[in-house]
Structures are given as C-alpha cells and as structure tokens.
Amino acid sequence: MSIREWEGIKIPTAGTFALDVAHTRVGFVVKHMMVSKVRGNFAEFEAKITVAENPLESGVEAVIKTASIHTGVGDRDNHLRSDDFLSAEKFPELTFRSARVSEHSGDEFVLVGDLTIRDVTKEVELKVEFGGAAQNPWGQEIFGFSAETEIDREDFGLTYNQALEAGGVLVGKKVKIEIEGEAVRQA
C-alpha cells in the first residue's frame, strides 16, 4: 500500500483516483417555505482526483448528471429538472474543476474551483476534510473525505420562486452542497 506521512497526516502517494459511487453521496440542502429544509442528492456523478507529489497541488474534475436529482418526491424532482431550475435537457451536466488549494490546516483544506450550472460558471470554495487513507478488503487503495460549500442559486440563473402569502418565498436562495466521498486509486 502506498501511503505516506505529510504534515502529520497519512495520505496516499501521488496518483489518480476515481470516486467510488457506491460509497459517495453528492447532496444538497435548501430551505423550503422559510421554515424547513429539503434534502436531496444526485445519483449519477463521476470525478477524477489527482493527488500530486505536493498535496497542495492536487486537483479534481467532477461531472454530475442533472437528470439524476432525487429528493424522494417525484413531482418535485421533475420540477427541479425543468427549465424553472436545472433545465436538465438543455444542461445535462453540472461540473466542477478545481484551480488551487487556497489554505489548509491539518486535515482541513479549502479547494477553490469553478462550478458550472446551466452554462454559468462561478468560482466557489469547497471546505474539504480529509478522512484518511486505507486499503479496502479487495486490496484497493482508497481515501475518504467530506466537502461542503454554500452557493446562491440565483447566481447560476436558478431564479424561480414564489412569494408566500405569509411573507417570504417558497424556495431559499442559499443551497448547501454536501459531499461524503470515497475515492479508489486508478493509477
């Protein structure tokens, strides 16, 4: 197994990793009617993670299929796929491409990159917590991580909303993106 120690944490040696879809969740949380939160996830995604010799030069390229959005309510999922929100037929993918690690402390990193939703690209900061590196029972090298960021959906052209009689709006502007990931060495 190719694990090395770097600044007091055990990390993989340089190489290319891919997300293990069976052990990864790409999710989101958004306010509903100003009083509760709706959670959902995307079922189809892939990411190539390159661990560099200098870990601070590592990077990721991710693609998420917009039509795979799932909140547990079919009508809501179809609405989220529509032109009011993701416009999944016109824009079948969300993408993220990292540019740099802007800061780190121990096993926590800030990964800066470009997020593209509906053909609109904005720079975002993902707060990443490295979960550790290991070998799974099948002899594959893996590592785990958690990542999160918050975006304003209107910045990406997702402006649909409905005013509520009691005040406020149906869908919150802020969307928290949460990723729990496990990656497997490819090369």
PDB file of C-alpha atoms in Angstrom:
ATOM      1  CA  MET A   1       0.000   0.000   0.000  1.00  0.00           C
ATOM      2  CA  SER A   2       1.286   3.431  -0.944  1.00  0.00           C
ATOM      3  CA  ILE A   3       0.620   5.747   1.984  1.00  0.00           C
ATOM      4  CA  ARG A   4       2.954   8.490   3.118  1.00  0.00           C
ATOM      5  CA  GLU A   5       3.021  10.882   6.004  1.00  0.00           C
ATOM      6  CA  TRP A   6       2.633  14.568   5.219  1.00  0.00           C
ATOM      7  CA  GLU A   7       2.407  17.260   7.891  1.00  0.00           C
ATOM      8  CA  GLY A   8       1.270  14.741  10.495  1.00  0.00           C
ATOM      9  CA  ILE A   9      -1.436  13.022   8.435  1.00  0.00           C
ATOM     10  CA  LYS A  10      -1.303   9.838   6.390  1.00  0.00           C
ATOM     11  CA  ILE A  11      -2.163  10.454   2.741  1.00  0.00           C
ATOM     12  CA  PRO A  12      -1.876   8.455  -0.476  1.00  0.00           C
ATOM     13  CA  THR A  13       1.211   8.700  -2.641  1.00  0.00           C
ATOM     14  CA  ALA A  14       0.809  10.648  -5.874  1.00  0.00           C
ATOM     15  CA  GLY A  15      -1.620   9.187  -8.385  1.00  0.00           C
ATOM     16  CA  THR A  16      -5.066   9.252  -9.927  1.00  0.00           C
ATOM     17  CA  PHE A  17      -8.238   8.277  -8.076  1.00  0.00           C
ATOM     18  CA  ALA A  18     -11.901   7.971  -9.069  1.00  0.00           C
ATOM     19  CA  LEU A  19     -14.955   8.352  -6.867  1.00  0.00           C
ATOM     20  CA  ASP A  20     -16.463   5.092  -5.665  1.00  0.00           C
ATOM     21  CA  VAL A  21     -20.123   5.775  -6.473  1.00  0.00           C
ATOM     22  CA  ALA A  22     -21.295   3.071  -4.041  1.00  0.00           C
ATOM     23  CA  HIS A  23     -19.594   4.900  -1.161  1.00  0.00           C
ATOM     24  CA  THR A  24     -20.125   8.530  -2.146  1.00  0.00           C
ATOM     25  CA  ARG A  25     -23.058  10.894  -1.710  1.00  0.00           C
ATOM     26  CA  VAL A  26     -23.384  14.195  -3.566  1.00  0.00           C
ATOM     27  CA  GLY A  27     -26.160  16.020  -1.756  1.00  0.00           C
ATOM     28  CA  PHE A  28     -27.720  19.388  -1.122  1.00  0.00           C
ATOM     29  CA  VAL A  29     -29.938  21.188   1.384  1.00  0.00           C
ATOM     30  CA  VAL A  30     -32.246  24.139   0.683  1.00  0.00           C
ATOM     31  CA  LYS A  31     -34.845  25.990   2.774  1.00  0.00           C
ATOM     32  CA  HIS A  32     -38.497  25.348   1.958  1.00  0.00           C
ATOM     33  CA  MET A  33     -41.234  27.876   2.778  1.00  0.00           C
ATOM     34  CA  MET A  34     -38.806  29.659   5.120  1.00  0.00           C
ATOM     35  CA  VAL A  35     -39.406  27.080   7.872  1.00  0.00           C
ATOM     36  CA  SER A  36     -37.905  23.707   6.946  1.00  0.00           C
ATOM     37  CA  LYS A  37     -35.135  22.147   4.889  1.00  0.00           C
ATOM     38  CA  VAL A  38     -35.392  19.860   1.882  1.00  0.00           C
ATOM     39  CA  ARG A  39     -32.524  17.466   1.287  1.00  0.00           C
ATOM     40  CA  GLY A  40     -31.681  15.747  -1.944  1.00  0.00           C
ATOM     41  CA  ASN A  41     -28.865  14.168  -3.865  1.00  0.00           C
ATOM     42  CA  PHE A  42     -27.613  13.293  -7.321  1.00  0.00           C
ATOM     43  CA  ALA A  43     -27.391   9.589  -8.173  1.00  0.00           C
ATOM     44  CA  GLU A  44     -25.103   9.856 -11.210  1.00  0.00           C
ATOM     45  CA  PHE A  45     -21.696  11.516 -10.998  1.00  0.00           C
ATOM     46  CA  GLU A  46     -18.024  10.878 -11.555  1.00  0.00           C
ATOM     47  CA  ALA A  47     -14.836  12.577 -10.539  1.00  0.00           C
ATOM     48  CA  LYS A  48     -11.157  12.220 -11.289  1.00  0.00           C
ATOM     49  CA  ILE A  49      -8.974  13.218  -8.355  1.00  0.00           C
ATOM     50  CA  THR A  50      -5.278  13.737  -8.912  1.00  0.00           C
ATOM     51  CA  VAL A  51      -3.137  13.509  -5.784  1.00  0.00           C
ATOM     52  CA  ALA A  52       0.065  15.427  -6.558  1.00  0.00           C
ATOM     53  CA  GLU A  53       3.529  14.826  -5.154  1.00  0.00           C
ATOM     54  CA  ASN A  54       2.986  18.136  -3.342  1.00  0.00           C
ATOM     55  CA  PRO A  55      -0.526  17.542  -1.933  1.00  0.00           C
ATOM     56  CA  LEU A  56      -1.322  21.261  -2.160  1.00  0.00           C
ATOM     57  CA  GLU A  57      -1.087  20.934  -5.973  1.00  0.00           C
ATOM     58  CA  SER A  58      -3.726  18.169  -6.071  1.00  0.00           C
ATOM     59  CA  GLY A  59      -6.904  18.665  -8.070  1.00  0.00           C
ATOM     60  CA  VAL A  60     -10.298  17.335  -9.051  1.00  0.00           C
ATOM     61  CA  GLU A  61     -12.579  17.342 -12.078  1.00  0.00           C
ATOM     62  CA  ALA A  62     -16.175  16.302 -11.405  1.00  0.00           C
ATOM     63  CA  VAL A  63     -19.282  15.832 -13.543  1.00  0.00           C
ATOM     64  CA  ILE A  64     -22.805  15.447 -12.103  1.00  0.00           C
ATOM     65  CA  LYS A  65     -25.778  14.397 -14.247  1.00  0.00           C
ATOM     66  CA  THR A  66     -28.572  16.911 -13.574  1.00  0.00           C
ATOM     67  CA  ALA A  67     -31.357  14.471 -14.508  1.00  0.00           C
ATOM     68  CA  SER A  68     -30.258  12.206 -11.643  1.00  0.00           C
ATOM     69  CA  ILE A  69     -31.513  14.647  -8.978  1.00  0.00           C
ATOM     70  CA  HIS A  70     -33.518  12.903  -6.274  1.00  0.00           C
ATOM     71  CA  THR A  71     -35.391  14.347  -3.282  1.00  0.00           C
ATOM     72  CA  GLY A  72     -37.779  11.461  -2.676  1.00  0.00           C
ATOM     73  CA  VAL A  73     -40.763  13.240  -4.267  1.00  0.00           C
ATOM     74  CA  GLY A  74     -41.262  12.549  -7.980  1.00  0.00           C
ATOM     75  CA  ASP A  75     -43.195  15.732  -8.791  1.00  0.00           C
ATOM     76  CA  ARG A  76     -40.593  17.893  -7.042  1.00  0.00           C
ATOM     77  CA  ASP A  77     -37.740  16.059  -8.796  1.00  0.00           C
ATOM     78  CA  ASN A  78     -39.399  16.641 -12.177  1.00  0.00           C
ATOM     79  CA  HIS A  79     -39.848  20.329 -11.327  1.00  0.00           C
ATOM     80  CA  LEU A  80     -36.161  20.576 -10.369  1.00  0.00           C
ATOM     81  CA  ARG A  81     -35.239  19.005 -13.754  1.00  0.00           C
ATOM     82  CA  SER A  82     -37.443  21.533 -15.600  1.00  0.00           C
ATOM     83  CA  ASP A  83     -36.476  24.911 -17.067  1.00  0.00           C
ATOM     84  CA  ASP A  84     -37.554  26.555 -13.767  1.00  0.00           C
ATOM     85  CA  PHE A  85     -34.438  25.080 -12.145  1.00  0.00           C
ATOM     86  CA  LEU A  86     -31.717  22.836 -13.645  1.00  0.00           C
ATOM     87  CA  SER A  87     -33.091  22.614 -17.193  1.00  0.00           C
ATOM     88  CA  ALA A  88     -31.700  19.073 -17.400  1.00  0.00           C
ATOM     89  CA  GLU A  89     -32.459  18.559 -21.102  1.00  0.00           C
ATOM     90  CA  LYS A  90     -30.547  21.690 -22.155  1.00  0.00           C
ATOM     91  CA  PHE A  91     -27.853  21.391 -19.481  1.00  0.00           C
ATOM     92  CA  PRO A  92     -27.371  17.685 -18.709  1.00  0.00           C
ATOM     93  CA  GLU A  93     -24.295  18.203 -16.521  1.00  0.00           C
ATOM     94  CA  LEU A  94     -23.049  20.261 -13.597  1.00  0.00           C
ATOM     95  CA  THR A  95     -19.261  20.447 -13.498  1.00  0.00           C
ATOM     96  CA  PHE A  96     -16.587  21.373 -11.001  1.00  0.00           C
ATOM     97  CA  ARG A  97     -12.932  21.864 -11.869  1.00  0.00           C
ATOM     98  CA  SER A  98     -10.532  22.812  -9.094  1.00  0.00           C
ATOM     99  CA  ALA A  99      -7.969  25.562  -9.594  1.00  0.00           C
ATOM    100  CA  ARG A 100      -5.977  25.533  -6.365  1.00  0.00           C
ATOM    101  CA  VAL A 101      -5.839  24.774  -2.668  1.00  0.00           C
ATOM    102  CA  SER A 102      -6.072  28.205  -1.074  1.00  0.00           C
ATOM    103  CA  GLU A 103      -5.406  27.172   2.517  1.00  0.00           C
ATOM    104  CA  HIS A 104      -5.038  24.182   4.785  1.00  0.00           C
ATOM    105  CA  SER A 105      -4.664  23.262   8.424  1.00  0.00           C
ATOM    106  CA  GLY A 106      -4.069  19.660   9.433  1.00  0.00           C
ATOM    107  CA  ASP A 107      -6.631  17.527   7.592  1.00  0.00           C
ATOM    108  CA  GLU A 108      -8.767  20.506   6.520  1.00  0.00           C
ATOM    109  CA  PHE A 109      -8.343  22.176   3.137  1.00  0.00           C
ATOM    110  CA  VAL A 110     -10.054  24.902   1.128  1.00  0.00           C
ATOM    111  CA  LEU A 111     -10.294  23.862  -2.506  1.00  0.00           C
ATOM    112  CA  VAL A 112     -11.075  26.707  -4.930  1.00  0.00           C
ATOM    113  CA  GLY A 113     -12.525  25.942  -8.330  1.00  0.00           C
ATOM    114  CA  ASP A 114     -15.093  26.675 -10.998  1.00  0.00           C
ATOM    115  CA  LEU A 115     -18.628  25.342 -10.591  1.00  0.00           C
ATOM    116  CA  THR A 116     -20.778  25.384 -13.728  1.00  0.00           C
ATOM    117  CA  ILE A 117     -24.561  25.115 -13.514  1.00  0.00           C
ATOM    118  CA  ARG A 118     -26.789  25.913 -16.526  1.00  0.00           C
ATOM    119  CA  ASP A 119     -23.823  27.236 -18.511  1.00  0.00           C
ATOM    120  CA  VAL A 120     -22.981  29.758 -15.769  1.00  0.00           C
ATOM    121  CA  THR A 121     -19.542  29.368 -14.191  1.00  0.00           C
ATOM    122  CA  LYS A 122     -18.674  30.845 -10.801  1.00  0.00           C
ATOM    123  CA  GLU A 123     -15.704  30.356  -8.522  1.00  0.00           C
ATOM    124  CA  VAL A 124     -16.574  28.533  -5.294  1.00  0.00           C
ATOM    125  CA  GLU A 125     -14.642  27.406  -2.235  1.00  0.00           C
ATOM    126  CA  LEU A 126     -15.123  23.843  -1.051  1.00  0.00           C
ATOM    127  CA  LYS A 127     -14.206  23.187   2.557  1.00  0.00           C
ATOM    128  CA  VAL A 128     -12.694  19.705   2.483  1.00  0.00           C
ATOM    129  CA  GLU A 129     -11.909  17.457   5.418  1.00  0.00           C
ATOM    130  CA  PHE A 130      -9.576  14.583   4.559  1.00  0.00           C
ATOM    131  CA  GLY A 131     -10.918  11.427   6.202  1.00  0.00           C
ATOM    132  CA  GLY A 132      -7.901   9.157   5.873  1.00  0.00           C
ATOM    133  CA  ALA A 133      -6.306   6.625   3.552  1.00  0.00           C
ATOM    134  CA  ALA A 134      -6.529   2.835   3.751  1.00  0.00           C
ATOM    135  CA  GLN A 135      -6.681  -0.389   1.808  1.00  0.00           C
ATOM    136  CA  ASN A 136     -10.096  -1.996   1.359  1.00  0.00           C
ATOM    137  CA  PRO A 137     -10.672  -5.773   1.731  1.00  0.00           C
ATOM    138  CA  TRP A 138     -10.129  -6.216  -2.031  1.00  0.00           C
ATOM    139  CA  GLY A 139      -6.639  -4.728  -1.893  1.00  0.00           C
ATOM    140  CA  GLN A 140      -7.564  -1.375  -3.419  1.00  0.00           C
ATOM    141  CA  GLU A 141      -6.092   1.858  -2.113  1.00  0.00           C
ATOM    142  CA  ILE A 142      -8.799   4.273  -1.009  1.00  0.00           C
ATOM    143  CA  PHE A 143      -9.213   7.562   0.791  1.00  0.00           C
ATOM    144  CA  GLY A 144     -12.214   9.342   2.226  1.00  0.00           C
ATOM    145  CA  PHE A 145     -13.252  12.947   2.529  1.00  0.00           C
ATOM    146  CA  SER A 146     -16.114  15.300   3.318  1.00  0.00           C
ATOM    147  CA  ALA A 147     -16.651  18.541   1.409  1.00  0.00           C
ATOM    148  CA  GLU A 148     -19.164  21.345   1.594  1.00  0.00           C
ATOM    149  CA  THR A 149     -19.906  24.769   0.218  1.00  0.00           C
ATOM    150  CA  GLU A 150     -22.843  27.127   0.027  1.00  0.00           C
ATOM    151  CA  ILE A 151     -23.975  28.848  -3.154  1.00  0.00           C
ATOM    152  CA  ASP A 152     -26.642  31.372  -4.058  1.00  0.00           C
ATOM    153  CA  ARG A 153     -28.658  29.507  -6.701  1.00  0.00           C
ATOM    154  CA  GLU A 154     -29.707  32.788  -8.334  1.00  0.00           C
ATOM    155  CA  ASP A 155     -26.030  33.433  -9.231  1.00  0.00           C
ATOM    156  CA  PHE A 156     -26.358  30.426 -11.566  1.00  0.00           C
ATOM    157  CA  GLY A 157     -29.639  31.503 -13.193  1.00  0.00           C
ATOM    158  CA  LEU A 158     -31.854  29.375 -10.921  1.00  0.00           C
ATOM    159  CA  THR A 159     -34.203  32.245 -10.138  1.00  0.00           C
ATOM    160  CA  TYR A 160     -37.611  30.532  -9.960  1.00  0.00           C
ATOM    161  CA  ASN A 161     -39.523  31.315  -6.790  1.00  0.00           C
ATOM    162  CA  GLN A 162     -42.972  32.008  -5.473  1.00  0.00           C
ATOM    163  CA  ALA A 163     -43.946  34.604  -2.878  1.00  0.00           C
ATOM    164  CA  LEU A 164     -45.777  33.247   0.166  1.00  0.00           C
ATOM    165  CA  GLU A 165     -48.934  34.860   1.482  1.00  0.00           C
ATOM    166  CA  ALA A 166     -47.482  34.958   4.988  1.00  0.00           C
ATOM    167  CA  GLY A 167     -44.285  36.582   3.689  1.00  0.00           C
ATOM    168  CA  GLY A 168     -41.039  35.155   2.405  1.00  0.00           C
ATOM    169  CA  VAL A 169     -40.563  32.777  -0.501  1.00  0.00           C
ATOM    170  CA  LEU A 170     -41.203  29.141  -1.359  1.00  0.00           C
ATOM    171  CA  VAL A 171     -37.570  28.151  -2.045  1.00  0.00           C
ATOM    172  CA  GLY A 172     -34.500  29.585  -0.322  1.00  0.00           C
ATOM    173  CA  LYS A 173     -31.761  31.231  -2.381  1.00  0.00           C
ATOM    174  CA  LYS A 174     -28.913  29.576  -0.483  1.00  0.00           C
ATOM    175  CA  VAL A 175     -28.090  25.961  -1.332  1.00  0.00           C
ATOM    176  CA  LYS A 176     -25.675  23.992   0.816  1.00  0.00           C
ATOM    177  CA  ILE A 177     -23.771  21.355  -1.142  1.00  0.00           C
ATOM    178  CA  GLU A 178     -22.554  18.369   0.898  1.00  0.00           C
ATOM    179  CA  ILE A 179     -20.311  15.582  -0.361  1.00  0.00           C
ATOM    180  CA  GLU A 180     -19.274  12.476   1.528  1.00  0.00           C
ATOM    181  CA  GLY A 181     -16.758  10.717  -0.675  1.00  0.00           C
ATOM    182  CA  GLU A 182     -14.553   7.705  -1.044  1.00  0.00           C
ATOM    183  CA  ALA A 183     -12.029   7.514  -3.862  1.00  0.00           C
ATOM    184  CA  VAL A 184     -10.232   4.450  -5.289  1.00  0.00           C
ATOM    185  CA  ARG A 185      -6.755   4.500  -6.876  1.00  0.00           C
ATOM    186  CA  GLN A 186      -6.812   4.156 -10.662  1.00  0.00           C
ATOM    187  CA  ALA A 187      -3.118   4.693 -11.398  1.00  0.00           C
TER     188      ALA A 187
END
